[in-house]
Short mmCIF file of C-alpha atoms in Angstrom, two decimals:
data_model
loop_
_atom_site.label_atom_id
_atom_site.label_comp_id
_atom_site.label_asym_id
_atom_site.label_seq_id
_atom_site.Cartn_x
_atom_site.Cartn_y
_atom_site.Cartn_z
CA UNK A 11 -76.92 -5.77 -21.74
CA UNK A 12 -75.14 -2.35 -22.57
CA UNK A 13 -73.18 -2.24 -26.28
CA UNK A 14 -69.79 -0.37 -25.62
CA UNK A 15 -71.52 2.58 -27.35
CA UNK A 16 -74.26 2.52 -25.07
CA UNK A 17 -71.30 2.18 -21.92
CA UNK A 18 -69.19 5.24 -23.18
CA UNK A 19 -72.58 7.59 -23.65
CA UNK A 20 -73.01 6.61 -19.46
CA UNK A 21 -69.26 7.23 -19.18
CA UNK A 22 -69.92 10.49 -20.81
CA UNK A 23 -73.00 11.80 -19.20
CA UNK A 24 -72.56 10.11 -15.68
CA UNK A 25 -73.29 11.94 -12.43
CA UNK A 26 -70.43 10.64 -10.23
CA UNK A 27 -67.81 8.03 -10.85
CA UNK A 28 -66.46 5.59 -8.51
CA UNK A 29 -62.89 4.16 -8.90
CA UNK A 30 -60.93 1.41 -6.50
CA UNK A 31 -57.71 2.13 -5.53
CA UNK A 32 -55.39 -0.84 -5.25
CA UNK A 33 -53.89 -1.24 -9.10
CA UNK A 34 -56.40 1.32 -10.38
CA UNK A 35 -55.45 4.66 -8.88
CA UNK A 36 -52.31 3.32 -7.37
CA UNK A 37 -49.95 1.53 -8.94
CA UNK A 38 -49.80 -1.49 -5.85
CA UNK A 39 -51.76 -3.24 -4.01
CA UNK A 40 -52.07 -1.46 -0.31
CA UNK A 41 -52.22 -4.25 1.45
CA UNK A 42 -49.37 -6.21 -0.23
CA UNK A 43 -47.04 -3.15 0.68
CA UNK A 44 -48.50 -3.24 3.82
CA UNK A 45 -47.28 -7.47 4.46
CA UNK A 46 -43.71 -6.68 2.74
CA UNK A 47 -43.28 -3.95 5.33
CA UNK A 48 -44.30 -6.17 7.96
CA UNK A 49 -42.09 -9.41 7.04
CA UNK A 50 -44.55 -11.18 5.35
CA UNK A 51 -45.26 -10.12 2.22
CA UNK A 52 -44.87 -13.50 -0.32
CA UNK A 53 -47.53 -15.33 2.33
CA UNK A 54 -49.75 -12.09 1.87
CA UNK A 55 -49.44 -11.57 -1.76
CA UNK A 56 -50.57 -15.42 -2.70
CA UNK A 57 -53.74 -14.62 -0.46
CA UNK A 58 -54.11 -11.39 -2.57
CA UNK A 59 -54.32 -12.89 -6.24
CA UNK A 60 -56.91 -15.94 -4.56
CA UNK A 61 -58.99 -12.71 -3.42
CA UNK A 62 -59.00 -11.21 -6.63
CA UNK A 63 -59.63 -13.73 -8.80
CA UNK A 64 -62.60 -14.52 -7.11
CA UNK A 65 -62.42 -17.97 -5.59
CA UNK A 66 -62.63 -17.09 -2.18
CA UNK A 67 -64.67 -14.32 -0.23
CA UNK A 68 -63.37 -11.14 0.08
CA UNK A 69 -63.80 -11.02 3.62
CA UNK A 70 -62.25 -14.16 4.37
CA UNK A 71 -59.65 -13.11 2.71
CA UNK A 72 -58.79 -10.24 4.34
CA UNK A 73 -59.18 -11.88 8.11
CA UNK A 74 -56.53 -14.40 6.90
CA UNK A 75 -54.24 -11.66 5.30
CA UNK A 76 -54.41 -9.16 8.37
CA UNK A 77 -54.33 -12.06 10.94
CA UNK A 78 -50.53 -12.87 9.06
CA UNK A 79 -49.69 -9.64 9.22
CA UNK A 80 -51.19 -7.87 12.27
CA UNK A 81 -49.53 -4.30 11.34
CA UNK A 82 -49.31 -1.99 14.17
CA UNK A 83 -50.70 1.89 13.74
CA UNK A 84 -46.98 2.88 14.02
CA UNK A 85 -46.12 0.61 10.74
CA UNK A 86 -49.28 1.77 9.28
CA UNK A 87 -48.29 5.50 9.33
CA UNK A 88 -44.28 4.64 8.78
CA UNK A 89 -45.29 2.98 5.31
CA UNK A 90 -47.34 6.20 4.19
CA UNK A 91 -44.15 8.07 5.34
CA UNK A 92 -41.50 6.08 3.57
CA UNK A 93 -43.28 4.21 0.76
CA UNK A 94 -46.05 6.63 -0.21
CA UNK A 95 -48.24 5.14 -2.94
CA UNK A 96 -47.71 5.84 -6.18
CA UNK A 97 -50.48 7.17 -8.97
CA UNK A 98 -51.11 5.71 -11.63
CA UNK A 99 -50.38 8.05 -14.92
CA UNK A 100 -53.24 9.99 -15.84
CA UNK A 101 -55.66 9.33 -12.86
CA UNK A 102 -54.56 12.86 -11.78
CA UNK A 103 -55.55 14.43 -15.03
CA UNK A 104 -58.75 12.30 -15.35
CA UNK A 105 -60.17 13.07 -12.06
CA UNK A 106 -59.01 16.82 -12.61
CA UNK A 107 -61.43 16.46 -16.24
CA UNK A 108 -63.91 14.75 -14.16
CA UNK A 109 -63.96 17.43 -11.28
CA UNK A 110 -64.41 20.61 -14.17
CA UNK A 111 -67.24 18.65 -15.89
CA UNK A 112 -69.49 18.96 -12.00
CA UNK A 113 -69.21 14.81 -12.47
CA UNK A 114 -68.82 13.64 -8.30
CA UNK A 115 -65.71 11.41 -7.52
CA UNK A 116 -65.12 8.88 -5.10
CA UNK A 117 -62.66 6.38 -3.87
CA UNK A 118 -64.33 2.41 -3.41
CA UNK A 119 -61.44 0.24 -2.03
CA UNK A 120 -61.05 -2.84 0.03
CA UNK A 121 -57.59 -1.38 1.26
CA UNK A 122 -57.07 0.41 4.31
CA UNK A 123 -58.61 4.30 5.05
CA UNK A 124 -55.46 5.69 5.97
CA UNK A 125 -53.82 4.92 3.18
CA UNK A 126 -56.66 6.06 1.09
CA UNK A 127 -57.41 9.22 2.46
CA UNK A 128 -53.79 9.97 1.76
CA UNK A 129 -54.69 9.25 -2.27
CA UNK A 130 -57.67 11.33 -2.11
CA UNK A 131 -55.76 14.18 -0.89
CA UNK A 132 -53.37 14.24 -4.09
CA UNK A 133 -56.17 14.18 -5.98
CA UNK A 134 -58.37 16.38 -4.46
CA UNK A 135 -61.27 14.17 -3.49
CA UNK A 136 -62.95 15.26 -0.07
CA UNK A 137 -62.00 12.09 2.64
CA UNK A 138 -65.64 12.05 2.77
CA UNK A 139 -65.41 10.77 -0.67
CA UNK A 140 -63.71 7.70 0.29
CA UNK A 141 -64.73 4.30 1.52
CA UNK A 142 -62.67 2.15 2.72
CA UNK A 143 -61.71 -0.58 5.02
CA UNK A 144 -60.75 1.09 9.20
CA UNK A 145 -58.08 -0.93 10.67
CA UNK A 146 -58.64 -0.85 14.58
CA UNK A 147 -55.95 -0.91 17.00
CA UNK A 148 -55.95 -1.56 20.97
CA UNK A 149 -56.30 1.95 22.89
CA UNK A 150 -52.39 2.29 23.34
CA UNK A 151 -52.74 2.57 19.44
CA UNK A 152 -49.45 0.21 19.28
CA UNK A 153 -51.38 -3.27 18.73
CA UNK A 154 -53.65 -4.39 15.59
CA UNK A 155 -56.86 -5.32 17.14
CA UNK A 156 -58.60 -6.44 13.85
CA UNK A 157 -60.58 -4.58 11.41
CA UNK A 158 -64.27 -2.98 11.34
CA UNK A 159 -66.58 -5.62 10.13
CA UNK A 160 -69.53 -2.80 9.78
CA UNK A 161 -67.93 -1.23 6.51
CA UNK A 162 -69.38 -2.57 3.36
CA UNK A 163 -65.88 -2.64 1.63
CA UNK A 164 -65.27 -5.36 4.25
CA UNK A 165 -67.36 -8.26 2.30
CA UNK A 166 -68.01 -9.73 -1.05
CA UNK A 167 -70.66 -7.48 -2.77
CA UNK A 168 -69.94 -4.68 -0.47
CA UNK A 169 -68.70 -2.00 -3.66
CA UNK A 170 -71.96 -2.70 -4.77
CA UNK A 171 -73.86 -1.39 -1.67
CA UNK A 172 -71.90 1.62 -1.61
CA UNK A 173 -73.03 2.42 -5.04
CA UNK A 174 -76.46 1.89 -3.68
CA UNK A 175 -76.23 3.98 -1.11
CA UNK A 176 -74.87 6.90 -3.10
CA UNK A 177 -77.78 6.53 -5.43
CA UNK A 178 -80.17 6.98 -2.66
CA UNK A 179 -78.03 9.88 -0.42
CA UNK A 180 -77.42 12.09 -4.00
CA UNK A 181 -80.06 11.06 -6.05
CA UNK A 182 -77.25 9.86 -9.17
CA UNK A 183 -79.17 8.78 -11.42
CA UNK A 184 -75.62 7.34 -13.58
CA UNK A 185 -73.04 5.82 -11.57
CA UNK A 186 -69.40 4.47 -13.46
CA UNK A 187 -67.73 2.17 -11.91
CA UNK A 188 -63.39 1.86 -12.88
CA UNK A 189 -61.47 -0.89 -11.19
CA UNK A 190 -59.10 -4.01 -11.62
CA UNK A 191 -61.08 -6.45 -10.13
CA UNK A 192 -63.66 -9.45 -9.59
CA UNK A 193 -65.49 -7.13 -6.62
CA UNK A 194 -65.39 -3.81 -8.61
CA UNK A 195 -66.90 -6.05 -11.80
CA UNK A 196 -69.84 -7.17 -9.51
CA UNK A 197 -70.68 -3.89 -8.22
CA UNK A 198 -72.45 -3.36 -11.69
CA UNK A 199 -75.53 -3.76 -11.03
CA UNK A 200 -75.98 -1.73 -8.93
CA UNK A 201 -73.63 0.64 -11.10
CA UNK A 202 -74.74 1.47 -14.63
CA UNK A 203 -71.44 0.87 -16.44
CA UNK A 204 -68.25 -1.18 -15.35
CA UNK A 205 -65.01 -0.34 -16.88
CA UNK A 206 -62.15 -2.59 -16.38
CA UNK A 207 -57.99 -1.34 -15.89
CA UNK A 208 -55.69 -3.49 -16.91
CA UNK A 209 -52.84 -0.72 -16.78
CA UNK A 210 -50.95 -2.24 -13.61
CA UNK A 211 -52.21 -5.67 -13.78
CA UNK A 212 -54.44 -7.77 -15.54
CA UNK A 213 -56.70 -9.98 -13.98
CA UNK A 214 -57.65 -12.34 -16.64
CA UNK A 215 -61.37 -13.02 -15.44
CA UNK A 216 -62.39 -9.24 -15.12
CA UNK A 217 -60.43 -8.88 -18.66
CA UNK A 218 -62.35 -11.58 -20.46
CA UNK A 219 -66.15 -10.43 -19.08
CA UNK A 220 -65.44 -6.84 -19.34
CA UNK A 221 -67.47 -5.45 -22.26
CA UNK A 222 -65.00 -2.20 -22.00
CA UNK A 223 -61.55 -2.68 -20.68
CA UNK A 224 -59.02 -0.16 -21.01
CA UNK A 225 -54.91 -0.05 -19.96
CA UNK A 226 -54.48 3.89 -19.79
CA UNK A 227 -56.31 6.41 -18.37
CA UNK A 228 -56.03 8.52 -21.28
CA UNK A 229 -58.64 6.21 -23.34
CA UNK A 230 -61.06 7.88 -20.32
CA UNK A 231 -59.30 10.92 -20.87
CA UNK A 232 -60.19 11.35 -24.75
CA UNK A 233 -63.86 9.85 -24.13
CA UNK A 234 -64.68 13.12 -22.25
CA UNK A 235 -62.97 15.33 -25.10
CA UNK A 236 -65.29 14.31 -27.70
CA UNK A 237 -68.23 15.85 -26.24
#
């Protein structure tokens, strides 16, 4: 196992760095905004902190919340519109530092794409950069017709395959990956170094295994300025 030394050096030198979304780079969680919109959001929420602490699968977990709240593409695009999400202080300027060092970025997330995509586009991340969860709708585009079961961010372990799979497209031979949760923790290994955020919410299982947890971004931001 890594010291924290031995995690900041990868930190420092790493080729790319992956970071969730939900609570990490945003300050909410997508898909509770997503339920509250919809009607249903204290149902949806109690699901939520089950899924993240790690008692059930992540994929059952997000068939049960979507089946509550069965969000049409119209709500979808109304709550980027009226409720866009909101960044986290200093993930703009760390992923700016990140960018000027060469160091690749991307965006891991269980949420949803669209609301993603629209993240990655305030901070500059190419939408090819992101992956996420595709809601599908019927061919009218008005009715939720479930989710796409293909993407690996759909399942338990599926962060980690990602990493994999960026290891073997771009040959990175460090990966970092920063998140809030149980399924961003066990996506290292395959990821060389895990770094916990606790700066919206703390998830007391990812806080107590975490060998390096941090609450701001600029603890990340002063890492990189010491080299």
């Amino acid at each position: 196992m890594a010291s924290l030394m031995e995690l900041k050096e990868i930190f420092r030198s790493a080729d790319a760095v992956c970071f969730d979304v939900d609570s990490t780079v945003i300050r909410e969680e997508g898909i509770d905004e997503l339920a509250k919109f919809c009607g249903v959001g204290d149902a949806v929420a109690e699901m939520t902190r089950r899924a993240m602490g790690g008692t059930v699968t992540f994929k059952a977990a997000l068939t049960a919340r979507l089946g509550l709240i069965r969000p049409s593409y119209e709500q979808v695009q109304k709550l980027i519109s009226d409720n866009p999400p909101e960044l986290t202080p200093g993930i703009r300027e760390l992923v700016s530092r990140l960018h000027q060092r060469g160091v690749q970025v991307f965006l891991v997330s269980g949420g949803f794409q669209s609301i993603v995509e629209h993240v990655a586009l305030q901070l500059n991340i190419p939408t090819a950069n992101v992956f996420a969860n595709r809601l599908k709708f019927y061919f009218n585009g008005e009715k939720y017709a479930g989710f796409d079961e293909t993407q690996p961010t759909a399942e338990s372990g599926g962060k980690g395959r990602v990493i994999t799979h960026l290891k073997e497209q771009f040959h990175f031979k460090k990966v970092v990956m920063i998140g809030d949760g149980a399924t961003d923790m066990e996506a290292c290994p395959p990821g060389d170094c895990f770094i916990g955020f606790g700066g919206n919410v703390v998830r007391k299982q990812v806080k107590e295994k975490a060998k390096w947890y941090i609450t701001h971004f600029d603890e990340l931001l002063k890492e990189l300025e010491e080299r």
